[in-house]
Tab-separated table of C-alpha atoms and ligand atoms in Angstrom:
chain	number	residue	atom	x	y	z
A	546	UNK	CA	-61.823	97.787	5.924
A	547	UNK	CA	-60.931	101.473	6.074
A	548	UNK	CA	-57.525	101.991	7.688
A	549	UNK	CA	-55.682	105.200	8.570
A	550	UNK	CA	-51.949	104.881	9.220
A	551	UNK	CA	-50.116	107.647	11.067
A	552	UNK	CA	-46.422	107.615	10.117
A	553	UNK	CA	-44.949	106.483	6.801
A	554	UNK	CA	-41.512	105.263	7.900
A	555	UNK	CA	-39.848	101.841	7.987
A	556	UNK	CA	-42.917	100.375	9.757
A	557	UNK	CA	-45.848	102.555	8.653
A	558	UNK	CA	-45.241	102.392	4.923
A	559	UNK	CA	-44.828	98.601	4.567
A	560	UNK	CA	-47.838	98.171	6.898
A	561	UNK	CA	-50.004	100.475	4.787
A	562	UNK	CA	-48.955	98.975	1.484
A	563	UNK	CA	-49.454	95.395	2.706
A	564	UNK	CA	-52.885	96.085	4.208
A	565	UNK	CA	-53.810	97.657	0.851
A	566	UNK	CA	-52.453	94.576	-0.916
A	567	UNK	CA	-54.837	92.517	1.237
A	568	UNK	CA	-57.787	94.526	-0.116
A	569	UNK	CA	-58.265	97.212	2.533
A	570	UNK	CA	-58.729	100.920	1.807
A	571	UNK	CA	-55.686	102.657	3.323
A	572	UNK	CA	-54.886	106.328	3.918
A	573	UNK	CA	-51.350	107.064	5.114
A	574	UNK	CA	-50.713	110.273	7.032
A	575	UNK	CA	-47.410	112.004	7.586
A	576	UNK	CA	-46.570	115.435	8.959
A	577	UNK	CA	-43.853	115.892	6.303
A	578	UNK	CA	-45.239	117.578	3.162
A	579	UNK	CA	-42.137	116.477	1.234
A	580	UNK	CA	-42.586	112.835	2.236
A	581	UNK	CA	-46.239	112.928	1.145
A	582	UNK	CA	-45.339	114.540	-2.194
A	583	UNK	CA	-42.620	111.935	-2.797
A	584	UNK	CA	-44.923	109.058	-1.909
A	585	UNK	CA	-47.555	110.435	-4.269
A	586	UNK	CA	-44.823	110.251	-6.928
A	587	UNK	CA	-43.823	106.702	-5.923
A	588	UNK	CA	-40.606	107.953	-4.304
A	589	UNK	CA	-39.815	105.981	-1.147
A	590	UNK	CA	-37.438	107.626	1.406
A	591	UNK	CA	-35.564	104.406	2.148
A	592	UNK	CA	-34.480	101.157	0.511
A	593	UNK	CA	-36.843	98.227	1.051
A	594	UNK	CA	-36.966	95.465	-1.597
A	595	UNK	CA	-40.323	95.048	-3.405
A	596	UNK	CA	-41.960	97.949	-1.506
A	597	UNK	CA	-41.952	100.343	-4.463
A	598	UNK	CA	-43.651	97.872	-6.832
A	599	UNK	CA	-46.291	96.977	-4.264
A	600	UNK	CA	-46.893	100.663	-3.545
A	601	UNK	CA	-47.266	101.469	-7.239
A	602	UNK	CA	-49.679	98.622	-7.981
A	603	UNK	CA	-51.892	99.424	-4.985
A	604	UNK	CA	-51.923	103.119	-5.830
A	605	UNK	CA	-53.046	102.235	-9.368
A	606	UNK	CA	-55.850	100.154	-7.827
A	607	UNK	CA	-56.820	103.172	-5.724
A	608	UNK	CA	-56.350	101.227	-2.490
A	609	UNK	CA	-53.778	103.494	-0.886
A	610	UNK	CA	-53.465	107.294	-0.716
A	611	UNK	CA	-51.199	109.710	1.118
A	612	UNK	CA	-52.135	112.941	2.873
A	613	UNK	CA	-50.965	115.449	5.459
A	614	UNK	CA	-54.573	115.864	6.545
A	615	UNK	CA	-54.949	113.596	9.571
A	616	UNK	CA	-58.500	114.746	10.273
A	617	UNK	CA	-59.805	113.581	6.910
A	618	UNK	CA	-57.933	110.279	7.164
A	619	UNK	CA	-59.270	109.268	10.571
A	620	UNK	CA	-62.908	110.372	10.147
A	621	UNK	CA	-63.836	107.458	7.860
A	622	UNK	CA	-61.389	104.921	9.246
A	623	UNK	CA	-62.524	101.847	11.191
A	624	UNK	CA	-59.011	101.438	12.578
A	625	UNK	CA	-56.257	104.008	13.103
A	626	UNK	CA	-52.748	102.513	13.206
A	627	UNK	CA	-50.028	104.624	14.808
A	628	UNK	CA	-46.560	103.779	13.488
A	629	UNK	CA	-44.520	106.860	14.374
A	630	UNK	CA	-40.948	106.688	15.681
A	631	UNK	CA	-40.127	106.119	19.360
A	632	UNK	CA	-36.352	106.771	19.329
A	633	UNK	CA	-34.171	106.112	22.356
A	634	UNK	CA	-33.690	109.078	24.697
A	635	UNK	CA	-29.936	109.014	25.412
A	636	UNK	CA	-30.281	110.632	28.844
A	637	UNK	CA	-33.008	108.420	30.274
A	638	UNK	CA	-32.462	105.230	28.247
A	639	UNK	CA	-36.230	105.196	27.726
A	640	UNK	CA	-38.045	105.420	24.401
A	641	UNK	CA	-38.979	109.006	23.563
A	642	UNK	CA	-42.806	109.205	23.333
A	643	UNK	CA	-43.014	112.742	21.939
A	644	UNK	CA	-44.178	111.760	18.458
A	645	UNK	CA	-46.709	109.202	19.608
A	646	UNK	CA	-48.205	111.570	22.183
A	647	UNK	CA	-48.495	114.239	19.481
A	648	UNK	CA	-50.294	111.738	17.255
A	649	UNK	CA	-52.741	110.826	20.023
A	650	UNK	CA	-53.382	114.525	20.734
A	651	UNK	CA	-54.017	115.257	17.061
A	652	UNK	CA	-56.420	112.303	16.845
A	653	UNK	CA	-58.275	113.481	19.958
A	654	UNK	CA	-58.574	116.978	18.531
A	655	UNK	CA	-59.961	115.691	15.236
A	656	UNK	CA	-62.390	113.012	16.403
A	657	UNK	CA	-65.811	113.429	17.928
A	658	UNK	CA	-68.415	111.103	19.453
A	659	UNK	CA	-70.409	111.388	16.235
A	660	UNK	CA	-67.577	109.753	14.296
A	661	UNK	CA	-68.517	106.470	15.948
A	662	UNK	CA	-66.400	103.678	17.365
A	663	UNK	CA	-62.729	103.547	16.371
A	664	UNK	CA	-59.904	101.205	17.257
A	665	UNK	CA	-56.537	102.910	17.662
A	666	UNK	CA	-53.750	100.361	17.179
A	667	UNK	CA	-50.285	101.149	18.518
A	668	UNK	CA	-47.751	99.566	16.171
A	669	UNK	CA	-44.817	101.692	17.327
A	670	UNK	CA	-42.588	99.939	19.840
A	671	UNK	CA	-43.516	101.522	23.183
A	672	UNK	CA	-42.506	100.925	26.822
A	673	UNK	CA	-44.701	98.548	28.776
A	674	UNK	CA	-47.777	100.386	30.040
A	675	UNK	CA	-47.785	103.004	27.266
A	676	UNK	CA	-50.974	101.755	25.576
A	677	UNK	CA	-52.878	102.285	28.823
A	678	UNK	CA	-51.246	105.696	29.260
A	679	UNK	CA	-52.201	106.764	25.739
A	680	UNK	CA	-55.790	105.614	26.287
A	681	UNK	CA	-56.108	107.743	29.438
A	682	UNK	CA	-54.485	110.656	27.584
A	683	UNK	CA	-56.959	110.550	24.701
A	684	UNK	CA	-59.964	110.269	27.042
A	685	UNK	CA	-58.611	113.188	29.094
A	686	UNK	CA	-58.595	115.308	25.914
A	687	UNK	CA	-62.065	114.141	24.918
A	688	UNK	CA	-63.988	111.855	27.291
A	689	UNK	CA	-66.835	111.353	24.810
A	690	UNK	CA	-64.743	109.479	22.267
A	691	UNK	CA	-65.788	105.921	21.385
A	692	UNK	CA	-62.258	104.504	21.144
A	693	UNK	CA	-60.247	101.522	22.306
A	694	UNK	CA	-56.488	101.470	22.170
A	695	UNK	CA	-54.915	98.112	21.303
A	696	UNK	CA	-51.297	97.027	20.937
A	697	UNK	CA	-50.243	95.404	17.662
A	698	UNK	CA	-46.436	95.171	17.829
A	699	UNK	CA	-44.579	94.736	14.547
A	700	UNK	CA	-41.913	92.112	13.856
A	701	UNK	CA	-40.688	93.429	10.499
A	702	UNK	CA	-37.010	93.053	9.640
A	703	UNK	CA	-35.585	95.785	7.443
A	704	UNK	CA	-34.919	94.322	4.027
A	705	UNK	CA	-37.601	91.665	4.596
A	706	UNK	CA	-40.496	93.879	5.730
A	707	UNK	CA	-42.922	92.822	2.974
A	708	UNK	CA	-42.409	89.070	3.407
A	709	UNK	CA	-42.361	89.407	7.203
A	710	UNK	CA	-45.680	91.282	7.090
A	711	UNK	CA	-47.462	89.011	4.606
A	712	UNK	CA	-46.071	85.752	6.041
A	713	UNK	CA	-45.721	86.314	9.799
A	714	UNK	CA	-45.161	83.370	12.130
A	715	UNK	CA	-47.605	84.921	14.576
A	716	UNK	CA	-49.641	88.059	15.129
A	717	UNK	CA	-49.718	89.497	18.637
A	718	UNK	CA	-52.751	91.545	19.703
A	719	UNK	CA	-52.774	93.328	23.051
A	720	UNK	CA	-56.367	94.001	24.032
A	721	UNK	CA	-57.948	94.811	27.393
A	722	UNK	CA	-61.609	94.546	26.459
A	723	UNK	CA	-63.495	92.544	23.864
A	724	UNK	CA	-65.109	95.500	22.092
A	725	UNK	CA	-62.207	95.723	19.612
A	726	UNK	CA	-61.925	91.960	19.107
A	727	UNK	CA	-64.537	91.695	16.331
A	728	UNK	CA	-62.849	94.406	14.282
A	729	UNK	CA	-59.380	92.902	14.815
A	730	UNK	CA	-60.621	89.426	13.839
A	731	UNK	CA	-62.002	90.920	10.600
A	732	UNK	CA	-58.795	92.819	9.822
A	733	UNK	CA	-56.607	89.751	10.301
A	734	UNK	CA	-58.955	87.255	8.612
A	735	UNK	CA	-56.571	86.896	5.608
A	736	UNK	CA	-54.008	85.562	8.100
A	737	UNK	CA	-56.176	83.379	10.341
A	738	UNK	CA	-57.632	81.798	7.173
A	739	UNK	CA	-54.057	80.594	6.528
A	740	UNK	CA	-53.883	79.278	10.105
A	741	UNK	CA	-51.374	81.928	11.171
A	742	UNK	CA	-51.698	82.183	14.966
A	743	UNK	CA	-53.547	85.321	16.122
A	744	UNK	CA	-52.517	85.601	19.765
A	745	UNK	CA	-54.676	87.757	22.049
A	746	UNK	CA	-53.209	88.881	25.347
A	747	UNK	CA	-53.208	91.948	27.587
A	748	UNK	CA	-51.718	95.154	26.196
A	749	UNK	CA	-48.874	95.007	28.680
A	750	UNK	CA	-48.037	91.470	27.642
A	751	UNK	CA	-48.106	92.460	23.968
A	752	UNK	CA	-45.754	95.366	24.655
A	753	UNK	CA	-43.507	93.017	26.636
A	754	UNK	CA	-43.493	90.377	23.848
A	755	UNK	CA	-42.006	92.934	21.471
A	756	UNK	CA	-39.138	93.854	23.786
A	757	UNK	CA	-38.596	90.257	24.869
A	758	UNK	CA	-38.363	89.108	21.231
A	759	UNK	CA	-35.785	91.693	20.221
A	760	UNK	CA	-33.786	91.281	23.426
A	761	UNK	CA	-33.647	87.495	23.062
A	762	UNK	CA	-32.546	87.809	19.430
A	763	UNK	CA	-29.914	90.349	20.444
A	764	UNK	CA	-28.643	88.016	23.177
A	765	UNK	CA	-28.445	85.204	20.618
A	766	UNK	CA	-26.328	87.365	18.306
A	767	UNK	CA	-23.936	88.547	20.999
A	768	UNK	CA	-23.660	84.947	22.255
A	769	UNK	CA	-22.564	83.649	18.835
A	770	UNK	CA	-20.205	86.595	18.401
A	771	UNK	CA	-18.400	85.782	21.639
A	772	UNK	CA	-18.429	82.069	20.832
A	773	UNK	CA	-16.785	82.892	17.471
A	774	UNK	CA	-13.951	84.621	19.325
A	775	UNK	CA	-13.526	81.577	21.573
A	776	UNK	CA	-13.545	79.249	18.552
A	777	UNK	CA	-10.748	81.329	17.017
A	778	UNK	CA	-8.746	81.147	20.248
A	779	UNK	CA	-9.160	77.365	20.513
A	780	UNK	CA	-9.094	76.401	16.837
A	781	UNK	CA	-12.723	75.239	16.663
A	782	UNK	CA	-14.895	76.217	13.672
A	783	UNK	CA	-17.859	78.479	14.481
A	784	UNK	CA	-19.609	77.398	11.261
A	785	UNK	CA	-19.821	73.821	12.525
A	786	UNK	CA	-20.592	74.898	16.088
A	787	UNK	CA	-23.406	77.169	14.866
A	788	UNK	CA	-24.810	74.339	12.721
A	789	UNK	CA	-24.381	71.784	15.487
A	790	UNK	CA	-26.227	73.741	18.167
A	791	UNK	CA	-28.787	75.188	15.726
A	792	UNK	CA	-30.049	71.709	14.817
A	793	UNK	CA	-31.463	71.521	18.343
A	794	UNK	CA	-34.981	72.902	17.854
A	795	UNK	CA	-34.801	74.404	21.341
A	796	UNK	CA	-31.993	76.643	20.052
A	797	UNK	CA	-32.954	77.023	16.375
A	798	UNK	CA	-30.547	77.709	13.526
A	799	UNK	CA	-31.388	81.377	12.912
A	800	UNK	CA	-29.500	84.351	14.365
A	801	UNK	CA	-26.381	82.248	14.922
A	802	UNK	CA	-24.159	83.966	12.347
A	803	UNK	CA	-21.227	85.895	13.855
A	804	UNK	CA	-20.660	89.454	12.681
A	805	UNK	CA	-19.252	92.846	13.662
A	806	UNK	CA	-22.043	93.321	16.234
A	807	UNK	CA	-25.788	93.951	16.033
A	808	UNK	CA	-27.082	97.377	15.032
A	809	UNK	CA	-30.174	98.885	13.485
A	810	UNK	CA	-32.985	101.051	14.792
A	811	UNK	CA	-34.486	98.328	16.977
A	812	UNK	CA	-32.191	95.983	18.886
A	813	UNK	CA	-29.998	98.678	20.465
A	814	UNK	CA	-32.856	100.991	21.500
A	815	UNK	CA	-35.262	98.218	22.527
A	816	UNK	CA	-32.689	96.435	24.668
A	817	UNK	CA	-31.730	99.665	26.457
A	818	UNK	CA	-35.405	100.483	27.010
A	819	UNK	CA	-36.275	97.118	28.556
A	820	UNK	CA	-33.068	97.135	30.607
A	821	UNK	CA	-33.837	100.615	31.964
A	822	UNK	CA	-37.393	99.584	32.825
A	823	UNK	CA	-36.175	96.381	34.490
A	824	UNK	CA	-33.723	98.285	36.687
A	825	UNK	CA	-36.407	100.809	37.688
A	826	UNK	CA	-38.575	97.879	38.741
A	827	UNK	CA	-35.751	96.269	40.728
A	828	UNK	CA	-35.804	93.187	38.480
A	829	UNK	CA	-32.690	93.929	36.397
A	830	UNK	CA	-32.358	91.942	33.151
A	831	UNK	CA	-28.692	91.175	33.786
A	832	UNK	CA	-28.348	88.983	30.686
A	833	UNK	CA	-29.713	91.738	28.446
A	834	UNK	CA	-27.258	94.122	30.106
A	835	UNK	CA	-24.382	91.727	29.455
A	836	UNK	CA	-25.431	91.424	25.797
A	837	UNK	CA	-25.558	95.218	25.363
A	838	UNK	CA	-22.136	95.481	26.993
A	839	UNK	CA	-20.686	92.668	24.871
A	840	UNK	CA	-22.064	94.249	21.701
A	841	UNK	CA	-20.679	97.696	22.477
A	842	UNK	CA	-17.223	96.158	23.056
A	843	UNK	CA	-17.340	94.334	19.732
A	844	UNK	CA	-15.895	97.158	17.643
A	845	UNK	CA	-12.753	97.218	19.809
A	846	UNK	CA	-12.396	93.454	19.294
A	847	UNK	CA	-12.738	93.955	15.531
A	848	UNK	CA	-10.125	96.744	15.600
A	849	UNK	CA	-7.681	94.373	17.265
A	850	UNK	CA	-8.336	91.816	14.541
A	851	UNK	CA	-7.658	94.448	11.878
A	852	UNK	CA	-4.417	95.551	13.565
A	853	UNK	CA	-3.287	91.936	13.927
A	854	UNK	CA	-4.043	91.246	10.247
A	855	UNK	CA	-1.837	94.252	9.373
A	856	UNK	CA	0.963	93.178	11.740
A	857	UNK	CA	0.068	96.063	14.047
A	858	UNK	CA	1.206	98.580	11.465
A	859	UNK	CA	-1.625	100.870	10.325
A	860	UNK	CA	0.724	103.650	9.231
A	861	UNK	CA	-0.241	105.044	5.783
A	862	UNK	CA	-2.430	102.024	5.142
A	863	UNK	CA	-5.129	102.130	2.474
A	864	UNK	CA	-8.261	100.504	3.913
A	865	UNK	CA	-11.262	99.429	1.816
A	866	UNK	CA	-14.611	98.801	3.483
A	867	UNK	CA	-17.428	96.935	1.758
A	868	UNK	CA	-20.786	97.455	3.504
A	869	UNK	CA	-21.822	100.477	5.610
A	870	UNK	CA	-25.452	99.751	6.573
A	871	UNK	CA	-26.072	97.813	9.787
A	872	UNK	CA	-26.811	94.703	7.692
A	873	UNK	CA	-27.399	93.736	4.066
A	874	UNK	CA	-30.610	94.584	2.150
A	875	UNK	CA	-31.082	97.974	3.810
A	876	UNK	CA	-29.730	101.520	3.458
A	877	UNK	CA	-30.154	102.142	7.196
A	878	UNK	CA	-26.928	103.075	9.010
A	879	UNK	CA	-28.489	103.616	12.447
A	880	UNK	CA	-26.213	101.969	15.038
A	881	UNK	CA	-24.255	100.377	12.195
A	882	UNK	CA	-21.078	98.703	13.536
A	883	UNK	CA	-19.259	100.313	10.593
A	884	UNK	CA	-19.511	103.660	12.417
A	885	UNK	CA	-17.463	102.838	15.563
A	886	UNK	CA	-15.056	100.697	13.524
A	887	UNK	CA	-14.310	103.516	11.049
A	888	UNK	CA	-14.025	106.078	13.877
A	889	UNK	CA	-11.691	103.858	15.899
A	890	UNK	CA	-9.507	103.258	12.844
A	891	UNK	CA	-9.195	107.011	12.306
A	892	UNK	CA	-8.378	107.531	15.995
A	893	UNK	CA	-5.742	104.762	15.961
A	894	UNK	CA	-3.817	106.150	12.997
A	895	UNK	CA	-4.466	109.529	11.329
A	896	UNK	CA	-2.352	108.604	8.287
A	897	UNK	CA	-4.716	105.879	7.094
A	898	UNK	CA	-6.928	106.414	4.083
A	899	UNK	CA	-10.391	104.795	4.056
A	900	UNK	CA	-12.368	103.929	0.928
A	901	UNK	CA	-15.972	102.761	1.391
A	902	UNK	CA	-18.632	101.165	-0.786
A	903	UNK	CA	-22.213	100.128	-0.009
A	904	UNK	CA	-24.822	99.279	-2.669
A	905	UNK	CA	-27.460	101.448	-0.933
A	906	UNK	CA	-26.097	103.225	2.156
A	907	UNK	CA	-23.334	105.562	0.878
A	908	UNK	CA	-25.498	108.690	1.094
A	909	UNK	CA	-26.819	107.881	4.557
A	910	UNK	CA	-23.340	107.118	5.896
A	911	UNK	CA	-21.940	110.316	4.377
A	912	UNK	CA	-24.316	112.224	6.700
A	913	UNK	CA	-22.584	110.529	9.636
A	914	UNK	CA	-18.965	110.257	8.445
A	915	UNK	CA	-17.853	112.666	5.707
A	916	UNK	CA	-14.058	112.296	5.913
A	917	UNK	CA	-13.733	108.981	4.051
A	918	UNK	CA	-13.882	108.292	0.299
A	919	UNK	CA	-17.144	106.882	-1.052
A	920	UNK	CA	-17.279	104.765	-4.186
A	921	UNK	CA	-20.070	103.487	-6.412
A	922	UNK	CA	-18.007	100.509	-7.552
A	923	UNK	CA	-16.706	97.819	-5.218
A	924	UNK	CA	-13.488	97.227	-7.200
A	925	UNK	CA	-12.708	100.945	-7.496
A	926	UNK	CA	-13.171	101.082	-3.741
A	927	UNK	CA	-10.620	98.259	-3.267
A	928	UNK	CA	-8.057	99.709	-5.714
A	929	UNK	CA	-4.538	99.717	-4.152
A	930	UNK	CA	-6.037	98.740	-0.813
A	931	UNK	CA	-3.827	97.039	1.761
A	932	UNK	CA	-6.799	95.486	3.506
A	933	UNK	CA	-10.422	94.867	2.553
A	934	UNK	CA	-12.976	94.677	5.381
A	935	UNK	CA	-16.289	93.009	4.441
A	936	UNK	CA	-18.862	94.427	6.894
A	937	UNK	CA	-22.234	93.240	5.531
A	938	UNK	CA	-23.592	90.184	3.760
A	939	UNK	CA	-24.730	91.797	0.478
A	940	UNK	CA	-24.851	89.015	-2.156
A	941	UNK	CA	-22.651	91.018	-4.557
A	942	UNK	CA	-19.780	90.686	-2.067
A	943	UNK	CA	-20.194	86.902	-1.974
A	944	UNK	CA	-20.132	86.894	-5.809
A	945	UNK	CA	-16.895	88.902	-5.993
A	946	UNK	CA	-14.503	88.214	-8.903
A	947	UNK	CA	-11.625	87.052	-6.705
A	948	UNK	CA	-9.025	87.347	-9.449
A	949	UNK	CA	-10.067	90.891	-10.354
A	950	UNK	CA	-10.001	91.831	-6.677
A	951	UNK	CA	-6.553	90.328	-6.202
A	952	UNK	CA	-5.135	92.325	-9.085
A	953	UNK	CA	-6.650	95.597	-7.886
A	954	UNK	CA	-5.466	95.434	-4.260
A	955	UNK	CA	-1.929	96.368	-3.125
A	956	UNK	CA	-1.443	94.118	-0.087
A	957	UNK	CA	-3.712	91.084	-0.212
A	958	UNK	CA	-5.435	90.999	3.156
A	959	UNK	CA	-9.175	90.429	3.659
A	960	UNK	CA	-11.155	90.536	6.903
A	961	UNK	CA	-14.501	88.876	6.248
A	962	UNK	CA	-16.686	89.968	9.173
A	963	UNK	CA	-19.693	88.061	7.815
A	964	UNK	CA	-17.938	84.869	6.641
A	965	UNK	CA	-19.585	85.276	3.241
A	966	UNK	CA	-16.562	84.819	0.936
A	967	UNK	CA	-15.472	81.399	-0.274
A	968	UNK	CA	-12.453	80.608	1.954
A	969	UNK	CA	-10.974	78.058	-0.449
A	970	UNK	CA	-11.111	80.385	-3.482
A	971	UNK	CA	-9.774	83.342	-1.514
A	972	UNK	CA	-6.837	81.480	0.002
A	973	UNK	CA	-5.971	79.657	-3.242
A	974	UNK	CA	-5.803	83.016	-5.033
A	975	UNK	CA	-3.161	84.096	-2.521
A	976	UNK	CA	-5.030	86.327	-0.086
A	977	UNK	CA	-4.340	86.508	3.657
A	978	UNK	CA	-7.912	85.704	4.646
A	979	UNK	CA	-9.257	86.453	8.163
A	980	UNK	CA	-12.848	85.261	8.737
A	981	UNK	CA	-14.661	85.215	12.093
A	982	UNK	CA	-14.528	82.122	14.255
A	983	UNK	CA	-12.442	79.771	12.142
A	984	UNK	CA	-9.170	79.537	10.243
A	985	UNK	CA	-9.255	79.080	6.447
B	116	UDX	C1	-35.211	93.368	14.107
B	116	UDX	C2	-36.116	92.170	14.382
B	116	UDX	O1	-35.614	91.022	13.686
B	116	UDX	C3	-37.529	92.464	13.896
B	116	UDX	O2	-38.371	91.375	14.201
B	116	UDX	C4	-38.015	93.725	14.617
B	116	UDX	O3	-39.322	94.055	14.207
B	116	UDX	C5	-37.079	94.881	14.322
B	116	UDX	O4	-35.746	94.558	14.725
B	116	UDX	P1	-33.878	94.438	12.107
B	116	UDX	O5	-33.438	95.430	13.134
B	116	UDX	O6	-34.332	94.905	10.770
B	116	UDX	O7	-35.125	93.554	12.722
B	116	UDX	O8	-32.643	93.481	11.864
B	116	UDX	P2	-32.356	91.925	12.044
B	116	UDX	O9	-32.423	91.287	10.723
B	116	UDX	O10	-33.156	91.364	13.144
B	116	UDX	O11	-30.807	91.977	12.520
B	116	UDX	C6	-30.525	92.703	13.701
B	116	UDX	C7	-29.008	92.803	13.837
B	116	UDX	O12	-28.471	91.511	14.167
B	116	UDX	C8	-28.313	93.247	12.560
B	116	UDX	O13	-27.259	94.129	12.896
B	116	UDX	C9	-27.772	91.957	11.987
B	116	UDX	O14	-26.601	92.151	11.198
B	116	UDX	C10	-27.430	91.194	13.258
B	116	UDX	N1	-27.423	89.747	13.062
B	116	UDX	C11	-28.582	89.093	12.781
B	116	UDX	C12	-26.215	89.065	13.205
B	116	UDX	O15	-25.176	89.666	13.445
B	116	UDX	N2	-26.214	87.711	13.057
B	116	UDX	C13	-27.355	87.011	12.765
B	116	UDX	O16	-27.277	85.788	12.625
B	116	UDX	C14	-28.572	87.726	12.615
């Protein structure tokens, strides 16, 4: 099929490349000339494993192109997928719809009745009711258009976007009339042929499923984080507790790993959006609110752990931080827990010196925090450090040369906020090792 994708970010680009991989003809549109130029030269503006190779091979096959010219892209398309950003508006707590409304306006201005029937699929995460709003907007601009707006929420994890797209556990389609169904069935045939569930529901339900999924996952993470703290207080082992409850299929073993708090461009903004909407509708999601509150308190909890590990003496301490992105396998630092933790450390004690290393996120974090030292080598970063704080679960941290690390650090204290180091090896080498939720 012929697909136009508006927006070439964390969602739009993997979506375009994967639909091309499945044999469709894809044109990706972005308003940024620089982004388009870079993409035409195989330069991707963010880290996403496997994306570059897949982009290159599909470009060579002529299946995917990039343009600033939205009009050209949508004229021949059967389906127009909108995947522009809907960032959180700090004042209102709602998602900001500026970019998506601009996209709808531009489509309306560049389509005519003669262009025939088009399906406009909203892949951006939008507040419940937005699909209907956008449909009335586009028909207000141009009542002759033969268009249906459908909701196709994405469930891509950063760092796993390609595999999540090509091997989804389900595909959710929000549709309020059957006219678009035939086209959607055709587009997703490569998935239904593999018996991947294609779930049709109303557009409002599809929008709700997206928020409900992320909120539930966020609640699961903040639950295990608090449980880890309780395990530490009582001397239980969160690793066994997580395994023990996760073996119950009603709970499931995923998203039960304690950490420094959830971050990223989705959980925080989506949970605030759905909470705001719930309060406006007098059906407050109190558990979501508690999870947001618990997560925003997490950095203070982590600070107390760091102070305790350093016997409450941060004066002149050399602190090494491994991992700056909000999780491993991404360069994205949006809502990364490393940000409040670093800022709190600097507030606590101005004499401390912070060294930081992340395999992919140094540049992005430098835009946010410029008064720490960035390193391209994890051992250089830890040189003469009094404490090492492991913030993300990059495999290279788990594979650390413990002996080399021991020799390079001054005091031998490690806080492992992802429980990814080998406790036995670390303790045997002589480190003071502080994991989350158990004692080594
Ligand atoms: C999430 C959803 O998983 C995805 O379906 C949706 O489309 C976008 O939002 P993402 O934000 O990329 O994806 O990150 P995810 O892998 O879900 O992790 C979210 C946060 O939870 C991260 O900060 C991660 O470190 C944290 N997390 C996750 C934990 O702390 N423990 C876990 O066990 C799992």
